[in-house]
GROMACS .gro file of C-alpha atoms in nm:
model
  201
    1MET     CA    1   7.218 -24.512   3.902
    2LYS     CA    2   7.007 -24.719   3.662
    3ARG     CA    3   7.261 -24.687   3.380
    4TYR     CA    4   7.546 -24.812   3.598
    5ALA     CA    5   7.338 -25.090   3.750
    6PHE     CA    6   7.247 -25.229   3.409
    7ALA     CA    7   7.603 -25.185   3.283
    8ALA     CA    8   7.717 -25.401   3.576
    9LEU     CA    9   7.448 -25.656   3.486
   10TRP     CA   10   7.568 -25.673   3.124
   11ALA     CA   11   7.930 -25.716   3.237
   12ALA     CA   12   7.833 -25.997   3.475
   13LEU     CA   13   7.623 -26.166   3.204
   14LEU     CA   14   7.917 -26.156   2.962
   15ALA     CA   15   8.157 -26.301   3.218
   16GLN     CA   16   7.910 -26.577   3.307
   17LEU     CA   17   7.849 -26.664   2.941
   18ILE     CA   18   8.223 -26.686   2.875
   19TRP     CA   19   8.257 -26.926   3.168
   20PHE     CA   20   7.965 -27.134   3.038
   21VAL     CA   21   8.150 -27.188   2.709
   22THR     CA   22   8.384 -27.432   2.885
   23HIS     CA   23   8.153 -27.526   3.174
   24PRO     CA   24   7.804 -27.617   3.046
   25PRO     CA   25   7.543 -27.475   3.287
   26ASP     CA   26   7.303 -27.680   3.495
   27ALA     CA   27   6.928 -27.604   3.497
   28PHE     CA   28   6.970 -27.328   3.755
   29GLY     CA   29   7.239 -27.158   3.544
   30VAL     CA   30   7.015 -27.165   3.237
   31VAL     CA   31   6.725 -27.009   3.431
   32VAL     CA   32   6.950 -26.736   3.574
   33ILE     CA   33   7.085 -26.644   3.230
   34ALA     CA   34   6.737 -26.646   3.074
   35VAL     CA   35   6.570 -26.433   3.343
   36LEU     CA   36   6.850 -26.180   3.395
   37GLY     CA   37   6.938 -26.173   3.025
   38GLY     CA   38   6.581 -26.077   2.939
   39PHE     CA   39   6.575 -25.817   3.215
   40ALA     CA   40   6.900 -25.664   3.087
   41ALA     CA   41   6.797 -25.675   2.719
   42LEU     CA   42   6.485 -25.471   2.791
   43HIS     CA   43   6.669 -25.247   3.037
   44GLY     CA   44   6.394 -25.303   3.290
   45ARG     CA   45   6.148 -25.104   3.077
   46TRP     CA   46   5.867 -25.354   3.124
   47GLY     CA   47   5.772 -25.345   3.489
   48TRP     CA   48   5.640 -25.701   3.495
   49LEU     CA   49   5.994 -25.829   3.428
   50THR     CA   50   6.085 -25.740   3.786
   51VAL     CA   51   5.854 -26.020   3.902
   52PRO     CA   52   6.056 -26.318   3.769
   53VAL     CA   53   6.378 -26.148   3.886
   54ARG     CA   54   6.234 -26.113   4.237
   55PHE     CA   55   6.103 -26.468   4.242
   56LEU     CA   56   6.428 -26.613   4.110
   57MET     CA   57   6.637 -26.463   4.389
   58GLY     CA   58   6.375 -26.492   4.663
   59THR     CA   59   6.317 -26.859   4.587
   60ASP     CA   60   6.690 -26.928   4.566
   61PHE     CA   61   6.746 -26.772   4.909
   62LEU     CA   62   6.464 -26.969   5.073
   63LEU     CA   63   6.554 -27.301   4.909
   64SER     CA   64   6.911 -27.253   5.027
   65VAL     CA   65   6.788 -27.189   5.382
   66GLY     CA   66   6.556 -27.491   5.366
   67ASP     CA   67   6.845 -27.718   5.271
   68ARG     CA   68   7.029 -27.617   5.589
   69PHE     CA   69   6.747 -27.774   5.789
   70GLY     CA   70   6.717 -28.095   5.589
   71ALA     CA   71   6.423 -27.993   5.369
   72PHE     CA   72   6.564 -28.188   5.072
   73GLY     CA   73   6.712 -28.483   5.252
   74PRO     CA   74   7.005 -28.561   5.481
   75PRO     CA   75   7.369 -28.474   5.405
   76GLY     CA   76   7.485 -28.644   5.088
   77THR     CA   77   7.147 -28.635   4.915
   78PRO     CA   78   7.192 -28.548   4.544
   79GLY     CA   79   7.111 -28.181   4.486
   80SER     CA   80   7.142 -28.100   4.855
   81PRO     CA   81   7.468 -27.912   4.925
   82TRP     CA   82   7.442 -27.935   5.305
   83GLY     CA   83   7.148 -28.132   5.439
   84ASP     CA   84   7.177 -27.996   5.793
   85PHE     CA   85   7.295 -27.686   5.976
   86ALA     CA   86   7.619 -27.842   6.100
   87HIS     CA   87   7.737 -27.896   5.741
   88PHE     CA   88   7.642 -27.537   5.656
   89VAL     CA   89   7.849 -27.411   5.949
   90SER     CA   90   8.144 -27.614   5.817
   91TYR     CA   91   8.094 -27.460   5.472
   92THR     CA   92   8.075 -27.112   5.627
   93ARG     CA   93   8.406 -27.177   5.802
   94GLU     CA   94   8.557 -27.283   5.469
   95VAL     CA   95   8.424 -26.980   5.280
   96SER     CA   96   8.539 -26.738   5.553
   97SER     CA   97   8.882 -26.897   5.594
   98TYR     CA   98   9.040 -26.552   5.634
   99LEU     CA   99   8.846 -26.503   5.962
  100PRO     CA  100   8.885 -26.682   6.297
  101GLY     CA  101   8.715 -27.021   6.272
  102GLY     CA  102   8.517 -26.957   6.590
  103LEU     CA  103   8.310 -26.696   6.408
  104ALA     CA  104   8.165 -26.951   6.164
  105PRO     CA  105   7.856 -27.044   6.375
  106VAL     CA  106   7.768 -26.677   6.426
  107LEU     CA  107   7.818 -26.597   6.057
  108ALA     CA  108   7.608 -26.900   5.958
  109VAL     CA  109   7.319 -26.784   6.178
  110LEU     CA  110   7.343 -26.424   6.054
  111ALA     CA  111   7.355 -26.538   5.690
  112THR     CA  112   7.052 -26.761   5.745
  113LEU     CA  113   6.853 -26.481   5.907
  114ALA     CA  114   6.949 -26.239   5.631
  115GLU     CA  115   6.862 -26.481   5.350
  116THR     CA  116   6.528 -26.570   5.510
  117THR     CA  117   6.432 -26.205   5.557
  118LEU     CA  118   6.547 -26.100   5.210
  119GLY     CA  119   6.390 -26.403   5.043
  120LEU     CA  120   6.049 -26.339   5.197
  121ALA     CA  121   6.067 -25.965   5.124
  122LEU     CA  122   6.153 -26.032   4.758
  123LEU     CA  123   5.869 -26.280   4.714
  124LEU     CA  124   5.616 -26.052   4.884
  125GLY     CA  125   5.749 -25.735   4.721
  126VAL     CA  126   5.819 -25.544   5.043
  127ARG     CA  127   6.047 -25.237   5.034
  128LEU     CA  128   6.193 -25.367   4.712
  129ARG     CA  129   6.458 -25.103   4.649
  130SER     CA  130   6.612 -25.149   4.992
  131THR     CA  131   6.561 -25.525   4.983
  132ALA     CA  132   6.728 -25.560   4.643
  133LEU     CA  133   7.023 -25.348   4.758
  134GLY     CA  134   7.053 -25.561   5.071
  135ALA     CA  135   7.048 -25.878   4.861
  136ALA     CA  136   7.314 -25.732   4.629
  137ALA     CA  137   7.536 -25.646   4.926
  138LEU     CA  138   7.496 -25.995   5.078
  139LEU     CA  139   7.573 -26.166   4.746
  140PHE     CA  140   7.873 -25.940   4.685
  141ALA     CA  141   8.015 -26.025   5.027
  142PHE     CA  142   7.952 -26.393   4.964
  143GLY     CA  143   8.112 -26.376   4.617
  144VAL     CA  144   8.423 -26.199   4.745
  145SER     CA  145   8.456 -26.453   5.028
  146MET     CA  146   8.429 -26.737   4.777
  147ALA     CA  147   8.687 -26.576   4.551
  148VAL     CA  148   8.932 -26.539   4.842
  149SER     CA  149   8.877 -26.877   5.007
  150LEU     CA  150   8.770 -27.119   4.732
  151PRO     CA  151   8.860 -27.196   4.370
  152ALA     CA  152   8.762 -26.905   4.145
  153ALA     CA  153   8.522 -27.125   3.950
  154ASP     CA  154   8.293 -27.175   4.249
  155GLN     CA  155   8.133 -26.832   4.234
  156PHE     CA  156   8.070 -26.882   3.859
  157HIS     CA  157   7.916 -27.222   3.925
  158TYR     CA  158   7.661 -27.057   4.155
  159SER     CA  159   7.633 -26.737   3.942
  160VAL     CA  160   7.697 -26.532   4.255
  161PHE     CA  161   7.821 -26.208   4.098
  162LEU     CA  162   7.562 -26.232   3.821
  163LEU     CA  163   7.284 -26.260   4.078
  164CYS     CA  164   7.443 -25.971   4.268
  165ALA     CA  165   7.433 -25.755   3.955
  166GLY     CA  166   7.074 -25.864   3.894
  167MET     CA  167   6.973 -25.744   4.240
  168LEU     CA  168   7.152 -25.414   4.183
  169ALA     CA  169   6.959 -25.367   3.858
  170LEU     CA  170   6.635 -25.462   4.034
  171SER     CA  171   6.696 -25.189   4.292
  172ALA     CA  172   6.709 -24.936   4.007
  173ALA     CA  173   6.386 -25.047   3.835
  174ASP     CA  174   6.127 -24.778   3.764
  175ARG     CA  175   5.833 -24.961   3.922
  176TYR     CA  176   5.738 -25.287   4.091
  177PRO     CA  177   5.402 -25.427   3.978
  178TRP     CA  178   5.239 -25.722   4.157
  179SER     CA  179   5.408 -25.635   4.483
  180THR     CA  180   5.312 -25.522   4.830
  181ASP     CA  181   5.491 -25.193   4.756
  182GLY     CA  182   5.276 -25.141   4.445
  183LEU     CA  183   4.956 -25.224   4.630
  184LEU     CA  184   5.032 -24.982   4.913
  185SER     CA  185   5.129 -24.713   4.662
  186ARG     CA  186   4.796 -24.746   4.479
  187ARG     CA  187   4.601 -24.735   4.804
  188GLY     CA  188   4.791 -24.424   4.909
  189ALA     CA  189   4.719 -24.257   4.575
  190ARG     CA  190   4.347 -24.329   4.608
  191ARG     CA  191   4.343 -24.199   4.965
  192ASP     CA  192   4.519 -23.875   4.866
  193ARG     CA  193   4.295 -23.814   4.563
  194PRO     CA  194   4.060 -23.517   4.615
  195ALA     CA  195   3.696 -23.615   4.671
  196GLY     CA  196   3.486 -23.629   4.354
  197THR     CA  197   3.778 -23.697   4.119
  198ARG     CA  198   3.833 -24.018   3.925
  199ALA     CA  199   4.154 -24.198   3.839
  200THR     CA  200   4.255 -24.183   3.476
  201ALA     CA  201   4.378 -24.491   3.294
   0.00000   0.00000   0.00000
């Protein structure tokens, strides 16, 4: 699983870098390439590298949700794609143009709930394997919808498939330091240790 996940990450990195040759990246694109490129280069061997990968995606999810409720200004504010939920519903309808338009409000609510839950779980480090797989599935669905409904360049502009591959690789990491999962695992190990024994370094 890990081999295939990181192979997918390398393929997505290559595709994104080729696109950046003719479309210079913004600050977000540079950060995505730097964080996921480092994670791929070291094949996830250093556990601490999962932390910036988690925070990158978790923060991106929550900032995206915040924008839907005007956290960064009203519609039309520079750097704010939507500015309110009504504009996000309109965008959802555009992205899911192959579905009945009446489903857009429901899809917008479900996407918002999913991104909020996944974003918080990534930042807190809760059930990271399942959370990362869920994030990969959501991003894949979003990327395919964008590819079907919008110009092909849009998913590259937002690095959707690269982030998807990054989440898939995160799900295959060997360990997750500085996370709720790691803390609970250590507590469980101490609780299960026979009385009178000491942990070894």
